[in-house]
CSV table of C-alpha atoms and ligand atoms in Angstrom, one decimal:
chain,number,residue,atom,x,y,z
A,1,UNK,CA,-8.1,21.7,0.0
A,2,UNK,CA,-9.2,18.1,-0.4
A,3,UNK,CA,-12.5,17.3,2.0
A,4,UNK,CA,-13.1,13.4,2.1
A,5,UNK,CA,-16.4,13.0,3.9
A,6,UNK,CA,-17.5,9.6,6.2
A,7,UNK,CA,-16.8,7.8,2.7
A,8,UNK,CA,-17.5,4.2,2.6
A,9,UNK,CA,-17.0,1.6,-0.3
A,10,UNK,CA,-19.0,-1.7,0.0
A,11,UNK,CA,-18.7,-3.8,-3.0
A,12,UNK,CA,-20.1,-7.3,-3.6
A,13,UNK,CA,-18.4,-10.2,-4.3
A,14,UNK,CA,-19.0,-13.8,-4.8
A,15,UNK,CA,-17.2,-16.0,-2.2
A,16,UNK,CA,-15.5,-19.5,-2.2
A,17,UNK,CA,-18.5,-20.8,-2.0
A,18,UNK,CA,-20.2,-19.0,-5.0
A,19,UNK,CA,-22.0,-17.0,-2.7
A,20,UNK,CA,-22.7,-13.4,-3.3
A,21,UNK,CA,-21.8,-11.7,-0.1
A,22,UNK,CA,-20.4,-7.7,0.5
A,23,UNK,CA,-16.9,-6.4,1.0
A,24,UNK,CA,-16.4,-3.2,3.1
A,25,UNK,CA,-13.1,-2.0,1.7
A,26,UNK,CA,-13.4,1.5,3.0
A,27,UNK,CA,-15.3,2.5,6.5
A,28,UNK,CA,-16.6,5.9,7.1
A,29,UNK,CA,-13.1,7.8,6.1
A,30,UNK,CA,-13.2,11.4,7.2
A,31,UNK,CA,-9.7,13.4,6.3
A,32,UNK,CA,-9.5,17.3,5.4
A,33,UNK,CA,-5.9,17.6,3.4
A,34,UNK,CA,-4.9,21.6,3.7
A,35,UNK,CA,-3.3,22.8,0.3
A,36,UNK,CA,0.5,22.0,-0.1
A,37,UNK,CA,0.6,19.6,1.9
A,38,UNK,CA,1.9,15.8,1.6
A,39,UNK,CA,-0.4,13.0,3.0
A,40,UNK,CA,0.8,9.4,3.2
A,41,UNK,CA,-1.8,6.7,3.7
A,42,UNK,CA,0.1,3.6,5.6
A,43,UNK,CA,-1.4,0.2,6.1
A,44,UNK,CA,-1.5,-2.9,5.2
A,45,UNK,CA,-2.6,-4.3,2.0
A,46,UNK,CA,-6.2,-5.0,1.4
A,47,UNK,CA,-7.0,-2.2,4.0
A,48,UNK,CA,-8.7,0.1,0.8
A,49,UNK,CA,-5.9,2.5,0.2
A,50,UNK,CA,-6.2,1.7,-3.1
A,51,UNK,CA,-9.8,2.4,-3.0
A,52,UNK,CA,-10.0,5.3,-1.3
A,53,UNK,CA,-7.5,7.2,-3.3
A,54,UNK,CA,-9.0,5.9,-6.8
A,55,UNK,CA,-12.7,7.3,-4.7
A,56,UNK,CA,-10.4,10.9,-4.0
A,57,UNK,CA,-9.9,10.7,-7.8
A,58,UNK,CA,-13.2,10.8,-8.6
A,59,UNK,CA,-11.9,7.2,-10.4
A,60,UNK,CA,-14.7,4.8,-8.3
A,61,UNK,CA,-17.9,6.5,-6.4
A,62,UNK,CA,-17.9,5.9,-3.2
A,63,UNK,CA,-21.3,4.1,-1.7
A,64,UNK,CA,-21.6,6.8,1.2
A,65,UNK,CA,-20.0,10.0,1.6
A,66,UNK,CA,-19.0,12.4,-0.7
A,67,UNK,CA,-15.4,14.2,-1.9
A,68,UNK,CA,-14.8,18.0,-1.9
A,69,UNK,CA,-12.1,19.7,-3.4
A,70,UNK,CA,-12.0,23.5,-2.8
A,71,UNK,CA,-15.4,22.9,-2.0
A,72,UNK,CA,-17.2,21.7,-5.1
A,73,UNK,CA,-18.1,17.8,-5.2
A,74,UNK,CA,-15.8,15.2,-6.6
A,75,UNK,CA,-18.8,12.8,-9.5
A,76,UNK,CA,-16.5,11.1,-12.0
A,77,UNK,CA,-13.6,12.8,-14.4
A,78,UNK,CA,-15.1,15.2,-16.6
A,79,UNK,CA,-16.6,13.2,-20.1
A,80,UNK,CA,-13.9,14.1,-22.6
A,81,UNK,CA,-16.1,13.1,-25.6
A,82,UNK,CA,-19.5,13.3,-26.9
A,83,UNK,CA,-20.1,9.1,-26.0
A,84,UNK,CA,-18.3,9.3,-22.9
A,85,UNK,CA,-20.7,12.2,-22.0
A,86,UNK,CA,-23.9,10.6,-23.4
A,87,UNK,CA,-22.6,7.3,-20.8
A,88,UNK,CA,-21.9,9.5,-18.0
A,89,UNK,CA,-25.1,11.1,-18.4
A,90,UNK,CA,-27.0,7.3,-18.3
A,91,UNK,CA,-25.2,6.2,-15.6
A,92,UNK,CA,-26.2,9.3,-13.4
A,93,UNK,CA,-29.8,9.4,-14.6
A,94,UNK,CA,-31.2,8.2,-11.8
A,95,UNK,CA,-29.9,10.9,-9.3
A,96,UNK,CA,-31.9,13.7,-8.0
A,97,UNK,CA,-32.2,17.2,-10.5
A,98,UNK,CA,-30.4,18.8,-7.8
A,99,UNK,CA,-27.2,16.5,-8.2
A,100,UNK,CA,-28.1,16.8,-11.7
A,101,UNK,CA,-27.2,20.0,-11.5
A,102,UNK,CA,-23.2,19.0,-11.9
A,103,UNK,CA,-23.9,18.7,-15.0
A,104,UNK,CA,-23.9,22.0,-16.4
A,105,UNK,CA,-21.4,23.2,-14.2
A,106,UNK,CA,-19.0,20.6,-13.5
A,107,UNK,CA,-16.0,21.8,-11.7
A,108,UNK,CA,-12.8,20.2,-13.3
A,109,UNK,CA,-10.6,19.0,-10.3
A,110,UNK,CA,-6.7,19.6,-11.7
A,111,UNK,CA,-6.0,15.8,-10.3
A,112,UNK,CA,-2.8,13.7,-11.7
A,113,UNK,CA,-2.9,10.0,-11.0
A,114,UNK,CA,0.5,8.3,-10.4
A,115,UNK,CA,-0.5,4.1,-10.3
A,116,UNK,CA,2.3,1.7,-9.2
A,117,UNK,CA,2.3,-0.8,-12.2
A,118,UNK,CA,1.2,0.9,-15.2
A,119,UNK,CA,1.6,4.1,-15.1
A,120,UNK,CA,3.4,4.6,-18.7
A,121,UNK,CA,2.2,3.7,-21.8
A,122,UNK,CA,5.0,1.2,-23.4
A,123,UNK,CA,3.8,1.5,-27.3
A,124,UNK,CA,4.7,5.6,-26.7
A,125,UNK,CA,8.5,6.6,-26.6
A,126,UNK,CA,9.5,8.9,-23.4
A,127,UNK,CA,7.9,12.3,-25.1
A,128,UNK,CA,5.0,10.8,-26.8
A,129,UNK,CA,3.3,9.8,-23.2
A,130,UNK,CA,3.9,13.2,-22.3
A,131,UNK,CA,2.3,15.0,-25.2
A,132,UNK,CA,-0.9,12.2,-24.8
A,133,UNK,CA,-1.1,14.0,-21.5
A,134,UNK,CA,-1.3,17.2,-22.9
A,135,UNK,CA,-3.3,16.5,-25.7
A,136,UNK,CA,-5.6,15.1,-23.2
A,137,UNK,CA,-5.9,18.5,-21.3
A,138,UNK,CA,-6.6,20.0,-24.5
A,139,UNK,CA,-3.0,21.7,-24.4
A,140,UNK,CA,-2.5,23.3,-28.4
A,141,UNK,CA,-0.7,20.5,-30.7
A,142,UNK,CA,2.3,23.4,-31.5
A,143,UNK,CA,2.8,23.8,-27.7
A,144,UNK,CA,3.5,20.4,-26.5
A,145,UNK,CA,6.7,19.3,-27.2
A,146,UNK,CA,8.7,22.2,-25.9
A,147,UNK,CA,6.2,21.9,-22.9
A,148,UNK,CA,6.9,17.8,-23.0
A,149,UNK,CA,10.8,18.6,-22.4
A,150,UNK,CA,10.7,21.0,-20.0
A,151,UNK,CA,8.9,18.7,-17.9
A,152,UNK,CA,11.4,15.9,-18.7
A,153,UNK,CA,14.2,17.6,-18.1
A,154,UNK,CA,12.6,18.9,-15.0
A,155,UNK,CA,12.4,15.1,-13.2
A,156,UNK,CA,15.7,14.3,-15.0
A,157,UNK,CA,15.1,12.2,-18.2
A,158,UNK,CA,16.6,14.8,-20.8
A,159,UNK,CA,18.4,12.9,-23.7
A,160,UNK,CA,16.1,10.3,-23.1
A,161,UNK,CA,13.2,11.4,-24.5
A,162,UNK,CA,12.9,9.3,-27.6
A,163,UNK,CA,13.5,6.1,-25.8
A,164,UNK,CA,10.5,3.4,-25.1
A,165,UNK,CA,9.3,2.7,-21.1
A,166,UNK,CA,11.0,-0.7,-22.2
A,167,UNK,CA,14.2,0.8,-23.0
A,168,UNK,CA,14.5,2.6,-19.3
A,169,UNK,CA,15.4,1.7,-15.6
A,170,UNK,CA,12.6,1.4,-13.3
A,171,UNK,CA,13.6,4.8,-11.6
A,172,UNK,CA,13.4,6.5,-15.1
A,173,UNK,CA,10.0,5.1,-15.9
A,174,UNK,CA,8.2,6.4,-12.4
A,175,UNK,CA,10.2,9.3,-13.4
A,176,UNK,CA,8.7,10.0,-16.7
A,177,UNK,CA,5.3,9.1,-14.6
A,178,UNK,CA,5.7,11.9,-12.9
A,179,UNK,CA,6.9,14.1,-15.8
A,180,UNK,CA,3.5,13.3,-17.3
A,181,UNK,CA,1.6,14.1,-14.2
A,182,UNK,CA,3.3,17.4,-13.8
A,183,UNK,CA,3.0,18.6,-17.4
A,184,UNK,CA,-0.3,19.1,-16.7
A,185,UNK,CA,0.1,21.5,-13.9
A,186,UNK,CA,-2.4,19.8,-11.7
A,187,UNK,CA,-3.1,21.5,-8.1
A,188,UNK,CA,-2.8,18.0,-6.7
A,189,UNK,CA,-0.9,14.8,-7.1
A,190,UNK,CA,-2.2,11.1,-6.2
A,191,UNK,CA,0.2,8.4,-6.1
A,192,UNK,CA,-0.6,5.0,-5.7
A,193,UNK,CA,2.9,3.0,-3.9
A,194,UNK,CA,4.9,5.0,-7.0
A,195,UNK,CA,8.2,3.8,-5.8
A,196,UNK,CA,7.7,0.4,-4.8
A,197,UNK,CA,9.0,-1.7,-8.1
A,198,UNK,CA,12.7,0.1,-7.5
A,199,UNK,CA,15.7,-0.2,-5.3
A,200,UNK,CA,16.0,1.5,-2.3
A,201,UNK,CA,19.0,4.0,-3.7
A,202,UNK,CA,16.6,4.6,-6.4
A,203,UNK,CA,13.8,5.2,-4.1
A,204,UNK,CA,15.9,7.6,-2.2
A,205,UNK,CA,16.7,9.9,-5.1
A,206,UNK,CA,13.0,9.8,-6.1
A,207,UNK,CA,11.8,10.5,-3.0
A,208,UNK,CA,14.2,13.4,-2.8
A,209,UNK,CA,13.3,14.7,-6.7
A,210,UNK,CA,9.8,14.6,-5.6
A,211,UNK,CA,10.3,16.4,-2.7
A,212,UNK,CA,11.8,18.8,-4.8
A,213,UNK,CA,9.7,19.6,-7.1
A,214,UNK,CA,7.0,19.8,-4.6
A,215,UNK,CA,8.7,22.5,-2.7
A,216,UNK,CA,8.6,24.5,-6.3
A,217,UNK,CA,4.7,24.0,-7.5
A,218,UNK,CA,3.1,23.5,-3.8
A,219,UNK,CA,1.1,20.8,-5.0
A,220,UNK,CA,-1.0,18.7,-2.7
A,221,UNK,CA,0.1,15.3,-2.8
A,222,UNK,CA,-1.6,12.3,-1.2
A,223,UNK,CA,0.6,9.1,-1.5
A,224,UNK,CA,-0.8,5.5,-0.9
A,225,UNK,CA,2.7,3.8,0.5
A,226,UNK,CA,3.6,0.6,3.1
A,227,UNK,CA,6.6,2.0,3.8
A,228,UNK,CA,6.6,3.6,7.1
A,229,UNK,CA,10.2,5.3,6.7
A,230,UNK,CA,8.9,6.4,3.2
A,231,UNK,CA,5.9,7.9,4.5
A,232,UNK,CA,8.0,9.3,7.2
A,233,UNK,CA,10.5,11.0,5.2
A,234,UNK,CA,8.1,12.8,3.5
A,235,UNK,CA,4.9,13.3,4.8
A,236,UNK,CA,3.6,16.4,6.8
A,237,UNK,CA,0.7,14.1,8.2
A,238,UNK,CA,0.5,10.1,7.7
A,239,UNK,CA,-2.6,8.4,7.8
A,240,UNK,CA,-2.6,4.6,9.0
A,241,UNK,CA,-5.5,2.7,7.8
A,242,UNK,CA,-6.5,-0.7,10.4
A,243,UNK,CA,-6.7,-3.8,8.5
A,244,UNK,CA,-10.2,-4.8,7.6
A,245,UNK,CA,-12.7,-2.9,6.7
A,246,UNK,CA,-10.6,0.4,6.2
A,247,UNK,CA,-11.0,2.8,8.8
A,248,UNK,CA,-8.6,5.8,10.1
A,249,UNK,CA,-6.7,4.2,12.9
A,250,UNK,CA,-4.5,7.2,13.4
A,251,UNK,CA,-3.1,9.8,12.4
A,252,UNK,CA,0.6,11.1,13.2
A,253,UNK,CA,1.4,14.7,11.8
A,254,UNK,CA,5.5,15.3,11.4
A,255,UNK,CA,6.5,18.8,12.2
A,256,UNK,CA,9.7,17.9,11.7
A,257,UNK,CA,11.3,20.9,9.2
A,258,UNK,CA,12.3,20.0,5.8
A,259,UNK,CA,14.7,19.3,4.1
A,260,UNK,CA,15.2,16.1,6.6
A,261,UNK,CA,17.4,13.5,7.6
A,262,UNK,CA,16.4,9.8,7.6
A,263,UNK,CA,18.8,9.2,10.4
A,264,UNK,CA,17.5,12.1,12.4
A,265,UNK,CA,16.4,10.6,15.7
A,266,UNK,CA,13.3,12.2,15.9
A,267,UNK,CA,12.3,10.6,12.1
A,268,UNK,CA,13.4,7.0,13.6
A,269,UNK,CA,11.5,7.4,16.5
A,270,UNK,CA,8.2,8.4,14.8
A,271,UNK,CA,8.8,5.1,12.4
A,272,UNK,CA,9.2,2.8,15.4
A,273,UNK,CA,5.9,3.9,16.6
A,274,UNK,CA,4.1,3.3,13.5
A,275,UNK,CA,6.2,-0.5,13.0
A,276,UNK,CA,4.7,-1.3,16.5
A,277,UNK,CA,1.1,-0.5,15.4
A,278,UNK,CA,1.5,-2.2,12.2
A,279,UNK,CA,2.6,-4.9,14.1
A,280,UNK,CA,0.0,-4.9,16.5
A,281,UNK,CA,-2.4,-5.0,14.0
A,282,UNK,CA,-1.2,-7.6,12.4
A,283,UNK,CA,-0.9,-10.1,15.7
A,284,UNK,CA,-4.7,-9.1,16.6
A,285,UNK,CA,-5.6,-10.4,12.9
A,286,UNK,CA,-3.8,-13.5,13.1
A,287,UNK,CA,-5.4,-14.1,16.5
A,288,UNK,CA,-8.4,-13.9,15.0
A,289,UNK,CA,-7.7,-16.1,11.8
A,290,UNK,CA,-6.4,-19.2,14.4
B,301,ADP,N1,-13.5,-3.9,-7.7
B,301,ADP,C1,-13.5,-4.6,-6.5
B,301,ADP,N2,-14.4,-5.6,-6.3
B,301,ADP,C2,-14.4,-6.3,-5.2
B,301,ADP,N3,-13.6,-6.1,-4.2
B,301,ADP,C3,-12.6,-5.2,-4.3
B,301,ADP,C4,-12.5,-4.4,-5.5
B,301,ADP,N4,-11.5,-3.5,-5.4
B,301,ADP,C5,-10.9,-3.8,-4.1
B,301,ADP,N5,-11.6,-4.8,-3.5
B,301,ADP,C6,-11.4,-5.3,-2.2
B,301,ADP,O1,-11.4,-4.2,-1.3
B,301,ADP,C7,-10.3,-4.4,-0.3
B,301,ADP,C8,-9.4,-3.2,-0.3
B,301,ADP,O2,-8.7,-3.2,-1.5
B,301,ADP,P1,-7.6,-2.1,-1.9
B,301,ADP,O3,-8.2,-0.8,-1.8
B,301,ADP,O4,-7.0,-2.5,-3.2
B,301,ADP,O5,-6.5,-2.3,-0.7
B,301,ADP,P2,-5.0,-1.8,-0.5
B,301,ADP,O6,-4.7,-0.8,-1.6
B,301,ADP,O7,-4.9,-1.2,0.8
B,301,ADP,O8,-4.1,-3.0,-0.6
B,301,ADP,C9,-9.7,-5.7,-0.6
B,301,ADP,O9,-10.2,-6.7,0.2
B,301,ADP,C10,-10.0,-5.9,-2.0
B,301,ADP,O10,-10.0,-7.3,-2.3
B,302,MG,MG1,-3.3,-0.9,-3.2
């Protein structure tokens, strides 16, 4: 279970006029995510989606508010090396001894980060990025490979293992994405808009592999998406940030039984609701702009 409690995220920034001045990206976020499910979080961009899932991550600290998963707090990824543990250790000094506590027993999360852009490495061929990933959690040197293919041929990209990102479709590359984030067995899966660089067939299928693969592991996934029919299709609960300072402006759960249609009436009638308070969002904003 993923706890995200009143979690704001001010940053300041320097404006056009060279004036430092603060940024409220995220706005007292409060959202309990149950285990195996699949959260979308809808809005438009600049809203802190972004933010708030690299904050779940344990990627950025949040300036209020803190992140539970399974009940122990969400500081930073765990320091993988000596120096990065020595920095860690620095940048935390000033907390109290209690939070200094995490320390000594810092839980490790099991989280996988899916970004939208770069989410391969392009100097490692297909396999290689998946063994990084496993040499990263520590998984023994004589194990990967057979482990790397498995998970390859799991999301579809066996044959291709020896091929650069280059050397791949969009679809395959967010394919071997997700074969990297699954090789690690993680108990949940962040994705930050992970199929918006392909085309909509494309999307389908992937949207459909991940849904599959999903129903096998039980994951919890939490998906940062502006696509309403996306988030639709697949979500048990989507989240719809307002535009500003990101807040919760509701929250829509889909009972709707899988596996699903898209052109089940039901679907199209939840995704016209959420259009028409995108859209109503987005005609407040400009009225203010004017
Ligand atoms: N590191 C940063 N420094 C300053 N402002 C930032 C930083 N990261 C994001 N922002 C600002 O925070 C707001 C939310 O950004 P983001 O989370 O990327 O939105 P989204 O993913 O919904 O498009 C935006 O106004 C963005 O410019
Ligand atoms: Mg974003």
């Amino acid at each position: 279970m993923i706890e995200a409690r009143s979690i704001t995220k001010f940053f300041s920034v320097v404006n056009e006029k060279g004036l430092a001045e603060g940024l409220t990206a995220v706005l007292n976020v409060s959202l309990t995510i149950p285990d195996g499910k699949i959260f979308s979080l809808l809005g438009p961009s600049g809203c802190g989606k972004s933010t708030f899932l690299e904050i779940l991550a344990g990627l950025q600290a949040p300036t209020d508010g803190e992140i539970r998963i399974d009940g122990s707090r969400v500081l930073e990824p765990l320091p993988s090396t000596r120096k990065e543990m020595e920095a860690y250790k620095r940048r935390y000094r000033f907390i109290s001894p209690v939070a200094n506590g995490v320390f000594r027993d810092h839980p490790k999360h099991d989280i996988a980060m899916i970004f939208q852009d770069y989410a391969v490495f392009p100097w490692m061929t297909a396999i290689q990025n998946v063994n990084f990933a496993l040499k990263l959690h520590k998984i023994p040197r004589a194990q990967r490979n057979e482990r790397a293919r498995f998970f390859l041929n799991r999301v579809g990209l066996a044959g291709v293992e020896h091929k650069y990102p280059s050397q791949l479709s969009g679809g395959m590359r967010q394919r071997l994405a997700l074969a990297r984030a699954l090789s690690v067995e993680p108990k949940i899966i962040l994705m930050d808009e992970p199929f918006a660089a392909v085309d909509a067939l494309t999307r389908e299928r992937l949207q459909d592999d991940l849904l599959k693969i999903w129903g096998e592991t039980g994951v919890i996934i939490v998906m940062v998406t502006h696509d309403a029919p996306e988030a639709v299709y697949l979500s048990d609960e989507v989240v719809i940030f307002s535009p500003g300072p990101g807040t919760i402006r509701n929250r829509i759960s889909i009972d709707i039984p899988r596996p699903r249609r898209r052109s089940d009436p039901e679907i199209i009638e939840i995704q016209d609701r959420i259009f028409a308070m995108l859209q109503y969002d987005l005609d407040q904003e400009s009225e203010y702009s004017i």
